[in-house]
PDB file of C-alpha atoms in Angstrom:
ATOM      1  CA  UNK A   1       0.000   0.000   0.000  1.00 68.00           C
ATOM      2  CA  UNK A   2       1.628   3.192  -1.169  1.00 71.00           C
ATOM      3  CA  UNK A   3       1.319   6.099   1.197  1.00 85.00           C
ATOM      4  CA  UNK A   4       2.857   9.527   1.045  1.00 92.00           C
ATOM      5  CA  UNK A   5       2.898  10.954   4.558  1.00 93.00           C
ATOM      6  CA  UNK A   6       3.479  14.667   4.949  1.00 95.00           C
ATOM      7  CA  UNK A   7       4.645  16.689   7.923  1.00 91.00           C
ATOM      8  CA  UNK A   8       2.353  18.789  10.096  1.00 90.00           C
ATOM      9  CA  UNK A   9       0.832  22.243   9.643  1.00 95.00           C
ATOM     10  CA  UNK A  10       3.089  25.298   9.730  1.00 96.00           C
ATOM     11  CA  UNK A  11       2.557  28.946  10.630  1.00 97.00           C
ATOM     12  CA  UNK A  12       5.130  31.418   9.325  1.00 97.00           C
ATOM     13  CA  UNK A  13       5.631  35.161   9.211  1.00 97.00           C
ATOM     14  CA  UNK A  14       5.985  37.063   5.925  1.00 97.00           C
ATOM     15  CA  UNK A  15       9.545  36.945   4.641  1.00 97.00           C
ATOM     16  CA  UNK A  16      10.348  33.671   6.381  1.00 97.00           C
ATOM     17  CA  UNK A  17      10.962  30.266   4.804  1.00 98.00           C
ATOM     18  CA  UNK A  18       9.134  26.987   5.255  1.00 97.00           C
ATOM     19  CA  UNK A  19      10.414  23.467   4.640  1.00 97.00           C
ATOM     20  CA  UNK A  20       7.862  20.663   4.429  1.00 97.00           C
ATOM     21  CA  UNK A  21       8.438  16.951   4.031  1.00 96.00           C
ATOM     22  CA  UNK A  22       6.862  13.983   2.277  1.00 95.00           C
ATOM     23  CA  UNK A  23       7.768  10.432   3.279  1.00 93.00           C
ATOM     24  CA  UNK A  24       7.103   7.435   1.085  1.00 89.00           C
ATOM     25  CA  UNK A  25       6.009   4.468   3.172  1.00 82.00           C
ATOM     26  CA  UNK A  26       5.555   2.206   0.166  1.00 74.00           C
ATOM     27  CA  UNK A  27       9.118   2.230  -1.069  1.00 68.00           C
ATOM     28  CA  UNK A  28       8.276   3.408  -4.558  1.00 71.00           C
ATOM     29  CA  UNK A  29      10.155   6.690  -4.563  1.00 73.00           C
ATOM     30  CA  UNK A  30      12.988   5.069  -6.451  1.00 77.00           C
ATOM     31  CA  UNK A  31      13.057   6.051 -10.096  1.00 80.00           C
ATOM     32  CA  UNK A  32       9.939   8.145  -9.901  1.00 89.00           C
ATOM     33  CA  UNK A  33       9.084  11.833  -9.760  1.00 93.00           C
ATOM     34  CA  UNK A  34       7.885  13.644  -6.661  1.00 94.00           C
ATOM     35  CA  UNK A  35       5.857  16.712  -7.518  1.00 97.00           C
ATOM     36  CA  UNK A  36       4.635  19.508  -5.288  1.00 98.00           C
ATOM     37  CA  UNK A  37       1.209  21.031  -5.895  1.00 98.00           C
ATOM     38  CA  UNK A  38      -0.438  23.722  -3.808  1.00 97.00           C
ATOM     39  CA  UNK A  39      -4.025  24.829  -3.311  1.00 97.00           C
ATOM     40  CA  UNK A  40      -4.901  28.206  -1.836  1.00 95.00           C
ATOM     41  CA  UNK A  41      -8.121  28.326   0.215  1.00 94.00           C
ATOM     42  CA  UNK A  42     -11.100  27.856  -2.077  1.00 91.00           C
ATOM     43  CA  UNK A  43      -8.872  27.889  -5.151  1.00 92.00           C
ATOM     44  CA  UNK A  44      -7.624  25.449  -7.771  1.00 93.00           C
ATOM     45  CA  UNK A  45      -4.517  23.314  -7.929  1.00 96.00           C
ATOM     46  CA  UNK A  46      -1.222  24.970  -8.808  1.00 96.00           C
ATOM     47  CA  UNK A  47       1.769  22.932  -9.970  1.00 97.00           C
ATOM     48  CA  UNK A  48       5.066  23.995  -8.365  1.00 97.00           C
ATOM     49  CA  UNK A  49       7.671  21.573  -9.670  1.00 96.00           C
ATOM     50  CA  UNK A  50       9.203  18.109  -9.386  1.00 96.00           C
ATOM     51  CA  UNK A  51      12.287  16.236  -8.260  1.00 95.00           C
ATOM     52  CA  UNK A  52      13.499  12.950  -9.695  1.00 92.00           C
ATOM     53  CA  UNK A  53      14.219  10.500  -6.901  1.00 88.00           C
ATOM     54  CA  UNK A  54      17.093   8.830  -8.745  1.00 86.00           C
ATOM     55  CA  UNK A  55      19.079  11.724 -10.163  1.00 89.00           C
ATOM     56  CA  UNK A  56      17.934  14.517  -7.869  1.00 91.00           C
ATOM     57  CA  UNK A  57      17.199  16.526 -10.993  1.00 93.00           C
ATOM     58  CA  UNK A  58      14.534  19.201 -10.611  1.00 95.00           C
ATOM     59  CA  UNK A  59      12.150  21.302 -12.662  1.00 95.00           C
ATOM     60  CA  UNK A  60      10.395  24.309 -11.168  1.00 96.00           C
ATOM     61  CA  UNK A  61       7.435  26.319 -12.379  1.00 94.00           C
ATOM     62  CA  UNK A  62       8.592  29.748 -13.575  1.00 93.00           C
ATOM     63  CA  UNK A  63       6.216  31.226 -10.979  1.00 94.00           C
ATOM     64  CA  UNK A  64       8.333  29.801  -8.171  1.00 94.00           C
ATOM     65  CA  UNK A  65      11.784  29.752  -9.753  1.00 91.00           C
ATOM     66  CA  UNK A  66      14.223  31.408  -7.368  1.00 94.00           C
ATOM     67  CA  UNK A  67      12.007  30.876  -4.307  1.00 97.00           C
ATOM     68  CA  UNK A  68      11.542  27.107  -4.238  1.00 98.00           C
ATOM     69  CA  UNK A  69      14.032  24.318  -3.597  1.00 98.00           C
ATOM     70  CA  UNK A  70      13.137  20.633  -3.811  1.00 97.00           C
ATOM     71  CA  UNK A  71      15.449  18.020  -2.320  1.00 96.00           C
ATOM     72  CA  UNK A  72      15.443  14.366  -1.338  1.00 93.00           C
ATOM     73  CA  UNK A  73      16.965  12.133   1.301  1.00 91.00           C
ATOM     74  CA  UNK A  74      16.784   8.727  -0.340  1.00 87.00           C
ATOM     75  CA  UNK A  75      18.127   6.988   2.769  1.00 87.00           C
ATOM     76  CA  UNK A  76      14.848   7.736   4.540  1.00 89.00           C
ATOM     77  CA  UNK A  77      12.605   7.912   1.429  1.00 89.00           C
ATOM     78  CA  UNK A  78      11.706  11.518   2.164  1.00 93.00           C
ATOM     79  CA  UNK A  79      11.289  14.471  -0.176  1.00 95.00           C
ATOM     80  CA  UNK A  80      11.412  18.089   0.930  1.00 97.00           C
ATOM     81  CA  UNK A  81      10.112  21.347  -0.474  1.00 98.00           C
ATOM     82  CA  UNK A  82      11.402  24.667   0.827  1.00 98.00           C
ATOM     83  CA  UNK A  83       9.702  27.929  -0.118  1.00 98.00           C
ATOM     84  CA  UNK A  84      11.424  31.178   0.796  1.00 97.00           C
ATOM     85  CA  UNK A  85      10.433  34.824   1.075  1.00 97.00           C
ATOM     86  CA  UNK A  86       6.936  33.838   2.073  1.00 97.00           C
ATOM     87  CA  UNK A  87       4.015  36.172   1.389  1.00 97.00           C
ATOM     88  CA  UNK A  88       0.454  36.081   2.659  1.00 96.00           C
ATOM     89  CA  UNK A  89      -0.711  34.705  -0.695  1.00 96.00           C
ATOM     90  CA  UNK A  90       1.497  31.654  -0.162  1.00 97.00           C
ATOM     91  CA  UNK A  91      -1.053  30.514   2.420  1.00 98.00           C
ATOM     92  CA  UNK A  92      -2.219  27.195   1.000  1.00 97.00           C
ATOM     93  CA  UNK A  93      -2.361  23.454   1.406  1.00 97.00           C
ATOM     94  CA  UNK A  94       0.809  21.959  -0.065  1.00 98.00           C
ATOM     95  CA  UNK A  95       0.590  18.443  -1.487  1.00 98.00           C
ATOM     96  CA  UNK A  96       3.297  16.084  -2.599  1.00 96.00           C
ATOM     97  CA  UNK A  97       2.237  13.784  -5.416  1.00 96.00           C
ATOM     98  CA  UNK A  98       3.997  11.028  -7.285  1.00 93.00           C
ATOM     99  CA  UNK A  99       4.210  10.578 -11.032  1.00 92.00           C
ATOM    100  CA  UNK A 100       5.513   7.128 -11.859  1.00 89.00           C
ATOM    101  CA  UNK A 101       8.309   7.066 -14.412  1.00 87.00           C
ATOM    102  CA  UNK A 102       6.932   6.768 -17.935  1.00 89.00           C
ATOM    103  CA  UNK A 103       3.518   8.102 -16.975  1.00 91.00           C
ATOM    104  CA  UNK A 104       2.086  11.590 -17.087  1.00 94.00           C
ATOM    105  CA  UNK A 105      -0.421  11.791 -14.267  1.00 95.00           C
ATOM    106  CA  UNK A 106      -0.398  12.142 -10.481  1.00 95.00           C
ATOM    107  CA  UNK A 107      -1.007   8.655  -9.183  1.00 92.00           C
ATOM    108  CA  UNK A 108      -0.418   9.016  -5.443  1.00 93.00           C
ATOM    109  CA  UNK A 109      -0.958  12.040  -3.230  1.00 95.00           C
ATOM    110  CA  UNK A 110       0.055  12.987   0.276  1.00 95.00           C
ATOM    111  CA  UNK A 111      -2.575  14.181   2.713  1.00 96.00           C
ATOM    112  CA  UNK A 112      -1.514  17.822   2.335  1.00 96.00           C
ATOM    113  CA  UNK A 113       0.059  20.348   4.707  1.00 96.00           C
ATOM    114  CA  UNK A 114      -1.556  23.673   5.564  1.00 97.00           C
ATOM    115  CA  UNK A 115       1.009  26.460   5.535  1.00 98.00           C
ATOM    116  CA  UNK A 116      -0.322  29.726   6.928  1.00 98.00           C
ATOM    117  CA  UNK A 117       1.614  32.950   6.349  1.00 97.00           C
ATOM    118  CA  UNK A 118       0.513  35.666   8.706  1.00 96.00           C
ATOM    119  CA  UNK A 119       2.073  38.492  10.671  1.00 93.00           C
TER     120      UNK A 119
ATOM    121  CA  UNK B   1       2.062  28.942 -18.044  1.00 61.00           C
ATOM    122  CA  UNK B   2      -1.656  29.814 -17.882  1.00 73.00           C
ATOM    123  CA  UNK B   3      -4.087  27.575 -16.092  1.00 88.00           C
ATOM    124  CA  UNK B   4      -6.415  25.458 -18.170  1.00 95.00           C
ATOM    125  CA  UNK B   5      -9.978  26.790 -18.428  1.00 96.00           C
ATOM    126  CA  UNK B   6     -12.848  24.925 -16.781  1.00 97.00           C
ATOM    127  CA  UNK B   7     -16.410  26.012 -15.985  1.00 97.00           C
ATOM    128  CA  UNK B   8     -16.723  27.088 -12.360  1.00 96.00           C
ATOM    129  CA  UNK B   9     -19.696  24.853 -11.709  1.00 97.00           C
ATOM    130  CA  UNK B  10     -21.971  22.233 -13.208  1.00 98.00           C
ATOM    131  CA  UNK B  11     -24.973  20.454 -11.780  1.00 97.00           C
ATOM    132  CA  UNK B  12     -27.171  17.492 -12.525  1.00 96.00           C
ATOM    133  CA  UNK B  13     -29.797  15.271 -11.006  1.00 97.00           C
ATOM    134  CA  UNK B  14     -29.174  11.701  -9.893  1.00 97.00           C
ATOM    135  CA  UNK B  15     -29.095   9.364 -12.858  1.00 97.00           C
ATOM    136  CA  UNK B  16     -28.322  12.106 -15.362  1.00 97.00           C
ATOM    137  CA  UNK B  17     -25.056  12.670 -17.236  1.00 97.00           C
ATOM    138  CA  UNK B  18     -22.870  15.748 -17.088  1.00 98.00           C
ATOM    139  CA  UNK B  19     -19.805  16.853 -19.017  1.00 98.00           C
ATOM    140  CA  UNK B  20     -17.014  19.108 -17.781  1.00 98.00           C
ATOM    141  CA  UNK B  21     -14.770  20.801 -20.328  1.00 98.00           C
ATOM    142  CA  UNK B  22     -11.111  21.716 -20.021  1.00 98.00           C
ATOM    143  CA  UNK B  23      -9.684  24.105 -22.601  1.00 97.00           C
ATOM    144  CA  UNK B  24      -6.006  24.704 -23.128  1.00 96.00           C
ATOM    145  CA  UNK B  25      -3.659  25.281 -26.024  1.00 94.00           C
ATOM    146  CA  UNK B  26      -1.731  23.291 -28.589  1.00 93.00           C
ATOM    147  CA  UNK B  27       1.163  23.266 -26.091  1.00 92.00           C
ATOM    148  CA  UNK B  28      -0.714  21.402 -23.394  1.00 94.00           C
ATOM    149  CA  UNK B  29      -4.156  19.808 -23.898  1.00 95.00           C
ATOM    150  CA  UNK B  30      -3.797  19.761 -27.677  1.00 94.00           C
ATOM    151  CA  UNK B  31      -0.142  18.708 -27.651  1.00 91.00           C
ATOM    152  CA  UNK B  32      -0.102  15.076 -26.569  1.00 90.00           C
ATOM    153  CA  UNK B  33      -2.648  12.743 -24.976  1.00 95.00           C
ATOM    154  CA  UNK B  34      -1.441  13.482 -21.454  1.00 96.00           C
ATOM    155  CA  UNK B  35      -4.616  14.971 -20.004  1.00 97.00           C
ATOM    156  CA  UNK B  36      -5.788  13.660 -16.638  1.00 98.00           C
ATOM    157  CA  UNK B  37      -8.757  14.346 -14.393  1.00 98.00           C
ATOM    158  CA  UNK B  38      -8.900  14.474 -10.579  1.00 98.00           C
ATOM    159  CA  UNK B  39     -11.767  14.307  -8.123  1.00 98.00           C
ATOM    160  CA  UNK B  40     -11.438  16.131  -4.824  1.00 97.00           C
ATOM    161  CA  UNK B  41     -13.876  15.920  -1.937  1.00 97.00           C
ATOM    162  CA  UNK B  42     -13.769  18.673   0.714  1.00 94.00           C
ATOM    163  CA  UNK B  43     -10.724  18.415   2.935  1.00 93.00           C
ATOM    164  CA  UNK B  44      -9.289  15.495   0.973  1.00 95.00           C
ATOM    165  CA  UNK B  45      -6.424  15.064  -1.443  1.00 96.00           C
ATOM    166  CA  UNK B  46      -7.210  14.797  -5.163  1.00 97.00           C
ATOM    167  CA  UNK B  47      -7.742  11.352  -6.673  1.00 97.00           C
ATOM    168  CA  UNK B  48      -7.029  10.498 -10.303  1.00 97.00           C
ATOM    169  CA  UNK B  49     -10.150   9.451 -12.200  1.00 98.00           C
ATOM    170  CA  UNK B  50      -8.932   9.560 -15.808  1.00 98.00           C
ATOM    171  CA  UNK B  51      -5.416   9.562 -17.271  1.00 98.00           C
ATOM    172  CA  UNK B  52      -4.022   9.892 -20.783  1.00 97.00           C
ATOM    173  CA  UNK B  53      -7.308  11.502 -21.938  1.00 97.00           C
ATOM    174  CA  UNK B  54      -9.544   8.458 -21.653  1.00 97.00           C
ATOM    175  CA  UNK B  55      -8.025   5.732 -19.464  1.00 97.00           C
ATOM    176  CA  UNK B  56      -9.524   4.781 -16.102  1.00 97.00           C
ATOM    177  CA  UNK B  57      -7.294   3.598 -13.253  1.00 95.00           C
ATOM    178  CA  UNK B  58      -8.204   0.325 -11.635  1.00 94.00           C
ATOM    179  CA  UNK B  59     -11.070   0.802  -9.211  1.00 94.00           C
ATOM    180  CA  UNK B  60     -12.602   3.875 -10.856  1.00 97.00           C
ATOM    181  CA  UNK B  61     -16.211   3.429 -11.934  1.00 96.00           C
ATOM    182  CA  UNK B  62     -16.898   3.066 -15.654  1.00 96.00           C
ATOM    183  CA  UNK B  63     -19.429   5.867 -15.208  1.00 98.00           C
ATOM    184  CA  UNK B  64     -16.432   8.166 -15.643  1.00 98.00           C
ATOM    185  CA  UNK B  65     -15.110   8.689 -19.155  1.00 98.00           C
ATOM    186  CA  UNK B  66     -12.814  11.127 -20.903  1.00 98.00           C
ATOM    187  CA  UNK B  67     -12.276  12.442 -24.401  1.00 97.00           C
ATOM    188  CA  UNK B  68     -10.451  15.169 -26.267  1.00 97.00           C
ATOM    189  CA  UNK B  69     -10.981  17.238 -29.386  1.00 97.00           C
ATOM    190  CA  UNK B  70      -8.320  19.681 -30.419  1.00 96.00           C
ATOM    191  CA  UNK B  71      -7.370  21.857 -27.451  1.00 96.00           C
ATOM    192  CA  UNK B  72     -10.393  20.867 -25.338  1.00 98.00           C
ATOM    193  CA  UNK B  73     -10.669  17.787 -23.155  1.00 98.00           C
ATOM    194  CA  UNK B  74     -13.879  16.606 -21.535  1.00 98.00           C
ATOM    195  CA  UNK B  75     -14.868  14.504 -18.537  1.00 98.00           C
ATOM    196  CA  UNK B  76     -18.282  12.857 -18.649  1.00 98.00           C
ATOM    197  CA  UNK B  77     -19.967  11.326 -15.623  1.00 98.00           C
ATOM    198  CA  UNK B  78     -22.973   9.205 -16.411  1.00 97.00           C
ATOM    199  CA  UNK B  79     -25.602   7.914 -13.995  1.00 97.00           C
ATOM    200  CA  UNK B  80     -24.851  10.684 -11.500  1.00 97.00           C
ATOM    201  CA  UNK B  81     -24.771   9.639  -7.871  1.00 97.00           C
ATOM    202  CA  UNK B  82     -24.728  11.725  -4.711  1.00 97.00           C
ATOM    203  CA  UNK B  83     -21.146  10.639  -3.965  1.00 97.00           C
ATOM    204  CA  UNK B  84     -19.995  12.209  -7.245  1.00 98.00           C
ATOM    205  CA  UNK B  85     -20.545  15.671  -5.751  1.00 98.00           C
ATOM    206  CA  UNK B  86     -17.003  17.076  -5.552  1.00 98.00           C
ATOM    207  CA  UNK B  87     -14.544  19.393  -7.242  1.00 97.00           C
ATOM    208  CA  UNK B  88     -12.992  18.170 -10.481  1.00 98.00           C
ATOM    209  CA  UNK B  89      -9.681  19.350 -11.899  1.00 98.00           C
ATOM    210  CA  UNK B  90      -8.058  18.645 -15.230  1.00 98.00           C
ATOM    211  CA  UNK B  91      -4.304  18.513 -15.596  1.00 97.00           C
ATOM    212  CA  UNK B  92      -1.946  18.305 -18.545  1.00 96.00           C
ATOM    213  CA  UNK B  93       1.705  17.873 -19.293  1.00 94.00           C
ATOM    214  CA  UNK B  94       3.079  20.851 -21.226  1.00 92.00           C
ATOM    215  CA  UNK B  95       4.841  19.653 -24.350  1.00 85.00           C
ATOM    216  CA  UNK B  96       8.403  20.730 -25.088  1.00 82.00           C
ATOM    217  CA  UNK B  97       8.881  21.553 -21.392  1.00 84.00           C
ATOM    218  CA  UNK B  98       9.113  19.648 -18.155  1.00 87.00           C
ATOM    219  CA  UNK B  99       6.099  21.423 -16.716  1.00 92.00           C
ATOM    220  CA  UNK B 100       2.557  20.519 -15.779  1.00 95.00           C
ATOM    221  CA  UNK B 101      -0.538  22.719 -15.603  1.00 96.00           C
ATOM    222  CA  UNK B 102      -3.950  22.350 -13.961  1.00 97.00           C
ATOM    223  CA  UNK B 103      -7.388  23.730 -14.610  1.00 96.00           C
ATOM    224  CA  UNK B 104      -9.093  26.060 -12.168  1.00 95.00           C
ATOM    225  CA  UNK B 105     -11.523  23.365 -11.088  1.00 96.00           C
ATOM    226  CA  UNK B 106     -15.252  22.700 -11.502  1.00 97.00           C
ATOM    227  CA  UNK B 107     -17.652  22.211  -8.613  1.00 97.00           C
ATOM    228  CA  UNK B 108     -20.149  19.465  -9.380  1.00 98.00           C
ATOM    229  CA  UNK B 109     -23.437  19.660  -7.524  1.00 97.00           C
ATOM    230  CA  UNK B 110     -25.777  16.674  -7.556  1.00 96.00           C
ATOM    231  CA  UNK B 111     -29.255  18.137  -7.127  1.00 92.00           C
TER     232      UNK B 111
END
């Protein structure tokens, strides 16, 4: 049973950074792509980028380029997403989602993490 | 990359069929057959219902079907049931890039 388990809710001040995690309990990270998708309250899904679990290669949405960093610790099957220079409109639920190699859809999702940016 | 365009809301009565559209460009929806659809109930993570335009993952009801014409993809739900009430999002790989893009979402109300 594949499960992506994300870390707990975060509250941050404007200008700060947040680093959230996503742990694969099903041991399928290897060779696949971990994406990060966010959803502001009452809004749609917004794709942020991905990291390849084998190579560590990344691709970031131009909207977040320069503010987002995606990393992995393969020894503990955990992916991380760090977003810097937070603004109030970064308040959202942040999901990790897996795209299996060779496919083009989000097959497995984490439960989501609410990140609140408020002074 | 602009979001794909979906209607904000659709509604239907139990037993009826509804169709949700998803309009993009020749760089995303119209590029390759890499359009997918996701169902999201309140407070839950999205769940894939259709992938590669018209394929259903194992376990998804055959009441859900997908199609595409040009730069517009469509999700059809037949035999509407109360449990189908949810938000639906389309997503697409963007050709010639390594990016993905989603639609703004459609709220389905079962009357």
